[in-house]
CSV table of N, CA, C and O in Angstrom, one decimal:
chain,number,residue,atom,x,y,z
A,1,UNK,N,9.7,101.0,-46.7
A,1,UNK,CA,8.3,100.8,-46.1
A,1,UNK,C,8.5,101.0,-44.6
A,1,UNK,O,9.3,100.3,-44.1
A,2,UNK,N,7.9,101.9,-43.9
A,2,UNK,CA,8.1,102.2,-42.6
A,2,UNK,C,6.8,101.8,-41.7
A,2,UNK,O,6.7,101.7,-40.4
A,3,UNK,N,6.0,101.5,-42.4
A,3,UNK,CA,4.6,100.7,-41.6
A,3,UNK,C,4.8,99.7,-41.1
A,3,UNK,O,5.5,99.0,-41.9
A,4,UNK,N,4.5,99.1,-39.7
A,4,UNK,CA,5.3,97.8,-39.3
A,4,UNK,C,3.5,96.9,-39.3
A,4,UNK,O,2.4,97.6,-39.3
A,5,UNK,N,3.7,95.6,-39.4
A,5,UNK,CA,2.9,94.9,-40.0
A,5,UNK,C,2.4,94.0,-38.2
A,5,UNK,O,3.3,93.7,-37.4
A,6,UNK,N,1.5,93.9,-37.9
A,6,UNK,CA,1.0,92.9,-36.4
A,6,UNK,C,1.8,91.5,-36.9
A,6,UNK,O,1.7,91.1,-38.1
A,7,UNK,N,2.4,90.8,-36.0
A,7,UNK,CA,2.6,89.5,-36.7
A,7,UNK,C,2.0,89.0,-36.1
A,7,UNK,O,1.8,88.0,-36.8
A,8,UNK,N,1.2,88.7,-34.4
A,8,UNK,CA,0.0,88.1,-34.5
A,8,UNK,C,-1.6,88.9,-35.2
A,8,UNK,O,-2.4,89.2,-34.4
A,9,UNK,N,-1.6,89.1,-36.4
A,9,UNK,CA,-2.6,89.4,-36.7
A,9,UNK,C,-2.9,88.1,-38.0
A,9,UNK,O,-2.1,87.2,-38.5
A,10,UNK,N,-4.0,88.5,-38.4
A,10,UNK,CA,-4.5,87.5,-39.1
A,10,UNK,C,-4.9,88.2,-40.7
A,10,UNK,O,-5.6,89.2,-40.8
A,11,UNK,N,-4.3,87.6,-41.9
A,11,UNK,CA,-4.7,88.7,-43.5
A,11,UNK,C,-5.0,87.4,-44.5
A,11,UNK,O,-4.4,86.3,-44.7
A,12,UNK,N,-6.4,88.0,-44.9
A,12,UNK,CA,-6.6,87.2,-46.2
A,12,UNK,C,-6.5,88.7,-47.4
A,12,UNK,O,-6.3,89.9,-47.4
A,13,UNK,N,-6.8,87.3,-48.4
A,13,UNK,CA,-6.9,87.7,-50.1
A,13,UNK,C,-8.0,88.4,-50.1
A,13,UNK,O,-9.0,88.0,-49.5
A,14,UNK,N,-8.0,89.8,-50.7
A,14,UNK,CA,-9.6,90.8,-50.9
A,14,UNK,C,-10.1,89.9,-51.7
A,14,UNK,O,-9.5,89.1,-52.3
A,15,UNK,N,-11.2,89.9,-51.7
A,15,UNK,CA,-12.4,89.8,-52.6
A,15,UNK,C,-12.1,90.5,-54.3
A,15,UNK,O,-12.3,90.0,-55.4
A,16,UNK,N,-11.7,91.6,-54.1
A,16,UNK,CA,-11.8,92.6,-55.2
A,16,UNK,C,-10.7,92.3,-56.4
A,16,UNK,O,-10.5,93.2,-57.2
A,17,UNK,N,-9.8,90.9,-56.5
A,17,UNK,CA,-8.7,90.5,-57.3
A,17,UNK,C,-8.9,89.1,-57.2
A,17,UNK,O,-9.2,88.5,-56.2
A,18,UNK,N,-8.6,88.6,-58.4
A,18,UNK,CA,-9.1,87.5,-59.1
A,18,UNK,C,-7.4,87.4,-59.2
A,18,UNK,O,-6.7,88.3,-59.6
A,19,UNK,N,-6.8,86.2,-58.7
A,19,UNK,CA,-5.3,85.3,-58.5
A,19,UNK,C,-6.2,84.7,-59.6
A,19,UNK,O,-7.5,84.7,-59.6
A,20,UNK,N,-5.1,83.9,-60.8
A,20,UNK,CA,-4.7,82.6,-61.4
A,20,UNK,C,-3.0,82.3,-61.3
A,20,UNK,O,-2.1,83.0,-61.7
A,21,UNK,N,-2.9,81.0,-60.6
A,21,UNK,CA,-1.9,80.3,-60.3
A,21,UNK,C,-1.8,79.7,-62.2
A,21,UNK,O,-2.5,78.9,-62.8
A,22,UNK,N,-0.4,80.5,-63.0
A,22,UNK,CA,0.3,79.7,-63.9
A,22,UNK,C,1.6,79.2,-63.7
A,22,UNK,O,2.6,80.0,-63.6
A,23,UNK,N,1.9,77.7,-63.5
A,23,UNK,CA,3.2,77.1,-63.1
A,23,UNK,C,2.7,77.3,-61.7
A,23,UNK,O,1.6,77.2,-61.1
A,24,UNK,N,4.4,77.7,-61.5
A,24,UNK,CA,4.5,78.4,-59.6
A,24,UNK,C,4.1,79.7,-59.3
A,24,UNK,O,4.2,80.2,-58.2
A,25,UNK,N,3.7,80.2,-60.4
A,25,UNK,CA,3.5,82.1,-60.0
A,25,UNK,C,1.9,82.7,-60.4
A,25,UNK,O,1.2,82.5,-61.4
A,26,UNK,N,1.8,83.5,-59.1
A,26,UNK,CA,0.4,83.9,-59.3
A,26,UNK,C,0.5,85.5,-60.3
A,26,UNK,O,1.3,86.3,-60.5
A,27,UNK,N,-1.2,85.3,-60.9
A,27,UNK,CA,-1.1,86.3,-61.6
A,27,UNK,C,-2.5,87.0,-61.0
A,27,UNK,O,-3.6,86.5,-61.0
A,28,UNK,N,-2.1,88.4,-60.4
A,28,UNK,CA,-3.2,89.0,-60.2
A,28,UNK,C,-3.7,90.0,-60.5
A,28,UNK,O,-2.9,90.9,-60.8
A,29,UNK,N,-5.2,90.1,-60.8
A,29,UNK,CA,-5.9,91.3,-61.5
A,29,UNK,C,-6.7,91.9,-60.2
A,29,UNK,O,-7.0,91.4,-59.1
A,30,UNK,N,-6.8,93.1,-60.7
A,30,UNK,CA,-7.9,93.9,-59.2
A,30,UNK,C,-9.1,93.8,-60.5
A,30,UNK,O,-9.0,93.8,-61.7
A,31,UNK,N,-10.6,93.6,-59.7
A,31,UNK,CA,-11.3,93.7,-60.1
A,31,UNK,C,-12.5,94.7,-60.3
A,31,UNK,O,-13.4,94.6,-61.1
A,32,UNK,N,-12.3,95.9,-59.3
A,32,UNK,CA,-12.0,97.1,-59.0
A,32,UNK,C,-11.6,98.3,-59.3
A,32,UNK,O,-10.5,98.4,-59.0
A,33,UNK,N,-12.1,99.2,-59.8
A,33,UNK,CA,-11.4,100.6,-59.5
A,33,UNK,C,-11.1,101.1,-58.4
A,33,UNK,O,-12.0,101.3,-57.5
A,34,UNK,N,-9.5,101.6,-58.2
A,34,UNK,CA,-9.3,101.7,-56.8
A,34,UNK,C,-8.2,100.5,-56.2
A,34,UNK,O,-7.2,100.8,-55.6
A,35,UNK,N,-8.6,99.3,-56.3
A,35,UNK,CA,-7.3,98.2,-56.2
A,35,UNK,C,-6.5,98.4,-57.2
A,35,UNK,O,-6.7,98.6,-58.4
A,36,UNK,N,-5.3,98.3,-56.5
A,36,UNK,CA,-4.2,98.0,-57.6
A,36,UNK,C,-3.1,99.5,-58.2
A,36,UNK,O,-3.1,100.7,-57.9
A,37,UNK,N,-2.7,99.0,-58.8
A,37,UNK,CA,-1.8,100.4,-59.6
A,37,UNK,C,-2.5,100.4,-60.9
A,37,UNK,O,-2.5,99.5,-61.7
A,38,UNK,N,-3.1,101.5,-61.0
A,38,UNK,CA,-3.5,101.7,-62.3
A,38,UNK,C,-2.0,101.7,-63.5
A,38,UNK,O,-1.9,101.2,-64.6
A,39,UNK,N,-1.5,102.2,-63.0
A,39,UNK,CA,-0.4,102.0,-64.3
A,39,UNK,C,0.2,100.6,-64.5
A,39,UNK,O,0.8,100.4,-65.6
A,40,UNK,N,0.0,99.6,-63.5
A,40,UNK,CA,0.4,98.3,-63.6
A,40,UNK,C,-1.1,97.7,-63.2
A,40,UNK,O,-1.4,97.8,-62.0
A,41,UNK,N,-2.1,97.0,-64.2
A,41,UNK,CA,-3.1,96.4,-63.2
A,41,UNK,C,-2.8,95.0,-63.4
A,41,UNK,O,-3.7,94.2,-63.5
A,42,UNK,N,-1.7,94.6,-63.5
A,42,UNK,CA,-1.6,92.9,-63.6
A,42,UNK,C,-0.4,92.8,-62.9
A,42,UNK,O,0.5,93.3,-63.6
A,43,UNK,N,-0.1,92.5,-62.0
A,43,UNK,CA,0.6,91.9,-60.4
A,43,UNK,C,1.0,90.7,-60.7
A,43,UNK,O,0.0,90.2,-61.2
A,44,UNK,N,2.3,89.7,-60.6
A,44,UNK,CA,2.9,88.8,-60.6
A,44,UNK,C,3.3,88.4,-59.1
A,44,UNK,O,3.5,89.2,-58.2
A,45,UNK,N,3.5,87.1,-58.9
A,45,UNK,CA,4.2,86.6,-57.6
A,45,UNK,C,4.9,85.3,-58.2
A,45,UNK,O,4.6,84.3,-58.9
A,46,UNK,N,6.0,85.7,-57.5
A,46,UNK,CA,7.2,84.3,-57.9
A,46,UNK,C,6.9,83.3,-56.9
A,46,UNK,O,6.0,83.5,-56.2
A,47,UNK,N,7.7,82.0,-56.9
A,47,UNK,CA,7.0,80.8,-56.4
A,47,UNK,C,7.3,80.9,-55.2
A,47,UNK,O,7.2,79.9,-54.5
A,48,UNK,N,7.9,82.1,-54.7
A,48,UNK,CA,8.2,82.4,-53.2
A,48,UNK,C,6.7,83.2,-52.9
A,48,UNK,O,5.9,82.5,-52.4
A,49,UNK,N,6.4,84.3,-53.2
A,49,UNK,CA,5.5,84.7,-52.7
A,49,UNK,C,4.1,84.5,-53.6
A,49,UNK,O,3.2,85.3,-53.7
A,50,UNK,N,4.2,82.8,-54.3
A,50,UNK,CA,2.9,82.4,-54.5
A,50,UNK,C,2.7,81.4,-53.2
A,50,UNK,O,1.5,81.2,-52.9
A,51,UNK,N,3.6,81.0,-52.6
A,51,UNK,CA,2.9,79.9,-51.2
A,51,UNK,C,2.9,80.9,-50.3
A,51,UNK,O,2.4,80.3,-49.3
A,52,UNK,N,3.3,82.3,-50.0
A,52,UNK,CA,2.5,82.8,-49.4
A,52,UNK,C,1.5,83.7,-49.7
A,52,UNK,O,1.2,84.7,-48.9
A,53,UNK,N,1.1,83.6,-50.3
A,53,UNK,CA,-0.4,84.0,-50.8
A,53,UNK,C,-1.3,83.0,-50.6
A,53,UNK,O,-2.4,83.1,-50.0
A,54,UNK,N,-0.8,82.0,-51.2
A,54,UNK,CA,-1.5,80.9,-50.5
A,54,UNK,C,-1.8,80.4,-48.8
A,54,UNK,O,-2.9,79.8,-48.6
A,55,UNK,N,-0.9,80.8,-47.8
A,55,UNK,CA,-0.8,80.9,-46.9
A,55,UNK,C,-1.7,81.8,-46.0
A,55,UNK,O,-2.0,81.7,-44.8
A,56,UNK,N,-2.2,82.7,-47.0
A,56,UNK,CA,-3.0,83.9,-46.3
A,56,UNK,C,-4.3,83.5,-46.5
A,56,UNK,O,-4.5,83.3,-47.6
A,57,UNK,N,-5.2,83.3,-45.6
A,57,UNK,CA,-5.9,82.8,-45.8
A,57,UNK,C,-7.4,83.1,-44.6
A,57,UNK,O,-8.6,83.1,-44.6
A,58,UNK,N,-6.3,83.5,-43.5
A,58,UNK,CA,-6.9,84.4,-42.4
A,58,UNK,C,-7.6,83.5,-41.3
A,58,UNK,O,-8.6,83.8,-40.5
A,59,UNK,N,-6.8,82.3,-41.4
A,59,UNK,CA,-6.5,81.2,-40.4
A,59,UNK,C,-5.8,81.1,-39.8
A,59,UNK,O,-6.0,80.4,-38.8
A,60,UNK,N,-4.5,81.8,-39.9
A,60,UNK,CA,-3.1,81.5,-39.8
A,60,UNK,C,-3.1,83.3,-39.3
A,60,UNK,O,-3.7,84.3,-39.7
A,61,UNK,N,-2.2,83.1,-38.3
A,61,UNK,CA,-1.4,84.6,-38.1
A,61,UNK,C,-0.3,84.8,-38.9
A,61,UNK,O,0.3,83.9,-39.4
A,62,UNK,N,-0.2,85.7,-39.0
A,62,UNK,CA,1.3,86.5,-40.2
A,62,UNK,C,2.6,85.7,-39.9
A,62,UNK,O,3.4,85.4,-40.8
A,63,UNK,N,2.8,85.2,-37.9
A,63,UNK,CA,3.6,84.6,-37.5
A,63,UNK,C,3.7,83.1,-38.1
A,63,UNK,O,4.7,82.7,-38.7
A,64,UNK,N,2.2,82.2,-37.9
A,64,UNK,CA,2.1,81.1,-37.9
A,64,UNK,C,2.6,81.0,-39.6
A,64,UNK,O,3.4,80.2,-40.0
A,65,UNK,N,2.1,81.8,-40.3
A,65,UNK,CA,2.7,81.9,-41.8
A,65,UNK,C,4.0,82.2,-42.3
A,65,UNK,O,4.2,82.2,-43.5
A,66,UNK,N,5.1,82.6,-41.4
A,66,UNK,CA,6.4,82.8,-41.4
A,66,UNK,C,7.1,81.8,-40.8
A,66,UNK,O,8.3,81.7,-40.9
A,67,UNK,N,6.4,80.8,-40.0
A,67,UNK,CA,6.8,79.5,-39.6
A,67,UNK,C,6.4,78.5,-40.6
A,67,UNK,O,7.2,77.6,-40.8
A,68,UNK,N,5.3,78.5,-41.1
A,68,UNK,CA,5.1,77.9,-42.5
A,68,UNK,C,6.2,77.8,-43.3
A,68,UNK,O,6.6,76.7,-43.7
A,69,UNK,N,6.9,78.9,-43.6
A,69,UNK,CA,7.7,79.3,-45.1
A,69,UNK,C,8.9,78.8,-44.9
A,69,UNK,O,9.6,78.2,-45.7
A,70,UNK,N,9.2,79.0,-43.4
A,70,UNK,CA,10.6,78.9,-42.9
A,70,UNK,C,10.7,77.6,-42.8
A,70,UNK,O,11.9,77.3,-42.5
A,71,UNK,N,9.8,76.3,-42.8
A,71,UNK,CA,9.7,75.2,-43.1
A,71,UNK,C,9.8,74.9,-44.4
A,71,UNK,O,10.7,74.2,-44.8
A,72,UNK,N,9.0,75.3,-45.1
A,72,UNK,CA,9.0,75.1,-46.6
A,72,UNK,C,10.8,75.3,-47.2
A,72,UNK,O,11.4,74.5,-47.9
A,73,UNK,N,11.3,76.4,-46.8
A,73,UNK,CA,12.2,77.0,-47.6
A,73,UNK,C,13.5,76.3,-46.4
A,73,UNK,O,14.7,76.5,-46.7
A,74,UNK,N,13.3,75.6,-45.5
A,74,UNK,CA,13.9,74.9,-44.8
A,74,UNK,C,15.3,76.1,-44.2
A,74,UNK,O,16.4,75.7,-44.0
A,75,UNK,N,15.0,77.4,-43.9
A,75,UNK,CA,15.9,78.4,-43.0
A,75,UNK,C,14.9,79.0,-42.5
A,75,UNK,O,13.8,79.1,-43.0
A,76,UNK,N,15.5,79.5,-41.0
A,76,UNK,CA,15.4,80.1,-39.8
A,76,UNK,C,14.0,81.2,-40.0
A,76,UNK,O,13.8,81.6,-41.1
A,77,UNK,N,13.2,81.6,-38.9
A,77,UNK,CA,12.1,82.6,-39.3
A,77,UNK,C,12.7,83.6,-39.0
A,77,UNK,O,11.9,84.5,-39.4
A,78,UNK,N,13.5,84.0,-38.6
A,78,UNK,CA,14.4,85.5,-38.5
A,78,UNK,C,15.2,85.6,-40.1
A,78,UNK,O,15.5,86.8,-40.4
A,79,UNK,N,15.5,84.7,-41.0
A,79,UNK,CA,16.0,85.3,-42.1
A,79,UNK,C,14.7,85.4,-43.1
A,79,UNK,O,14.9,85.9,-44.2
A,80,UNK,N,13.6,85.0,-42.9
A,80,UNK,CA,12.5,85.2,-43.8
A,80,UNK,C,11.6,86.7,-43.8
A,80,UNK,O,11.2,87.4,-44.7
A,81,UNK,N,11.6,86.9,-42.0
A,81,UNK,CA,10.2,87.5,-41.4
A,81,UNK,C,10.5,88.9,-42.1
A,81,UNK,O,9.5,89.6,-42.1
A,82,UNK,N,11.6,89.6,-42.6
A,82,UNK,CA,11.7,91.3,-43.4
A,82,UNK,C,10.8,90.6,-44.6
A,82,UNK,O,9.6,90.6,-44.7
A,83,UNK,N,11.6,90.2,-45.5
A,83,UNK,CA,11.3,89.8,-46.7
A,83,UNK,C,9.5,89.3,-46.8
A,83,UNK,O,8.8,89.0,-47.8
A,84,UNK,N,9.1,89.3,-45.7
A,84,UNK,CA,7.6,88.1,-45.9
A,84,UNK,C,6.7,89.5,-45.4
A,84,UNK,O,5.7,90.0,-45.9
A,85,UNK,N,7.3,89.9,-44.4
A,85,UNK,CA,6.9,91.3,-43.9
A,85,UNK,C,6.6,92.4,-44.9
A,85,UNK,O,5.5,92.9,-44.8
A,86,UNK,N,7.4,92.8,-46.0
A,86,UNK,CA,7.4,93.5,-47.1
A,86,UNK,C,6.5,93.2,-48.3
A,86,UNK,O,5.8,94.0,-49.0
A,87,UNK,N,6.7,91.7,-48.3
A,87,UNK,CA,5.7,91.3,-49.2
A,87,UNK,C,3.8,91.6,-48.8
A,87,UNK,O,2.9,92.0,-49.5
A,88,UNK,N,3.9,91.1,-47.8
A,88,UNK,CA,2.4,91.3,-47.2
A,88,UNK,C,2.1,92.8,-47.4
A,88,UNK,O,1.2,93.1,-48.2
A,89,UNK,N,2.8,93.9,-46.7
A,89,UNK,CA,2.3,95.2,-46.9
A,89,UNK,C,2.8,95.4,-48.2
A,89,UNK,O,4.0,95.5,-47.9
A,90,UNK,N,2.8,95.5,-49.0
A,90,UNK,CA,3.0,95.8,-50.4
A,90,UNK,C,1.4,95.2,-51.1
A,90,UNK,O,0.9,95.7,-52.1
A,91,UNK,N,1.0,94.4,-50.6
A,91,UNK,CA,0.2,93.5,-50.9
A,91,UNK,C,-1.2,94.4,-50.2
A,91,UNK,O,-2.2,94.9,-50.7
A,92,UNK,N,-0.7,94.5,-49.1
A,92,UNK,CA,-2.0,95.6,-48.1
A,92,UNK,C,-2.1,96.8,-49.1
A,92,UNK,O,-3.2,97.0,-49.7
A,93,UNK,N,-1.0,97.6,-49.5
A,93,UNK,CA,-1.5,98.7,-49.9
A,93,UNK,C,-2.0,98.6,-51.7
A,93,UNK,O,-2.6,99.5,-52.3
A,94,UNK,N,-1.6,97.7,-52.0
A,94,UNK,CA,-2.2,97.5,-53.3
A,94,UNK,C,-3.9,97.1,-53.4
A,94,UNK,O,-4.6,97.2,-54.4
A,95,UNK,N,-4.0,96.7,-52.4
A,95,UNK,CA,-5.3,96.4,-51.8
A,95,UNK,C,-5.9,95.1,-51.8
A,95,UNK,O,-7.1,94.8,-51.6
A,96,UNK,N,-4.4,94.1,-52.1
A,96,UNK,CA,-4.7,92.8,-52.7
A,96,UNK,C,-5.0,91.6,-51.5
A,96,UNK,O,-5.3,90.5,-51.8
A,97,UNK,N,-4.8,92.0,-50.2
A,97,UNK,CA,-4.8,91.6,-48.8
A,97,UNK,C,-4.7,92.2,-47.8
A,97,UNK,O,-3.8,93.0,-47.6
A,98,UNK,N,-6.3,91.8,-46.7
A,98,UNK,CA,-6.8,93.0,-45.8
A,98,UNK,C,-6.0,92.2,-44.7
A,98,UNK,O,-5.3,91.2,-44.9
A,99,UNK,N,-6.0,92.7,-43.6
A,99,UNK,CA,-6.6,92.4,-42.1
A,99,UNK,C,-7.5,91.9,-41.6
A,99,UNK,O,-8.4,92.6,-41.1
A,100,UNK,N,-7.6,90.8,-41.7
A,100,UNK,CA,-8.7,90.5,-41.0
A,100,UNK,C,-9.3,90.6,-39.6
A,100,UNK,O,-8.7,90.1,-38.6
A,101,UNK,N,-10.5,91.2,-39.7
A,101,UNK,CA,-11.1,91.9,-38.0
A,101,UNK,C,-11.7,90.6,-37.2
A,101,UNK,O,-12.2,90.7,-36.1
């Protein structure tokens, strides 16, 4: 992924995908044509990237949400911010979380 992500910027959840949290892991549908992978339209997140999903919310900058995690997961925000960075745009281009303006 070569797109680099604002980390003071601010991303919620689209509108257009319906999350159900089962256990620790989210399960997401696009509700849309156009969101999502058509060849895959049901998206999973492990209990790592279900509290940040949670996290996104578009109160918090991308930063303030990598200081979040890096509390939660109790290590450093330099061993999180690729990994949390990747997840978010993966997330942008599936169309499951914007930028918010």
């Amino acid at each position: 992924m070569t797109k680099l992500l604002d980390i003071k910027s601010f991303y919620v959840v689209s509108n257009d995908v319906i999350a159900k949290k089962i256990e620790n892991e989210y399960i997401i549908v696009p509700l849309i044509s156009g969101v999502g992978d058509l060849d895959s339209e049901i998206y999973s997140l492990n209990r790592t990237g279900s509290i940040l999903w949670e996290e996104l919310d578009g109160k918090k900058s991308l930063e303030e949400v990598i200081y979040i995690l890096s509390q939660k997961f109790n290590i450093s925000k330099n061993e999180i911010i690729q990994d949390v960075m990747e997840i978010v745009l993966e997330l942008i281009e599936k169309g499951f979380v914007l930028e918010k303006k």
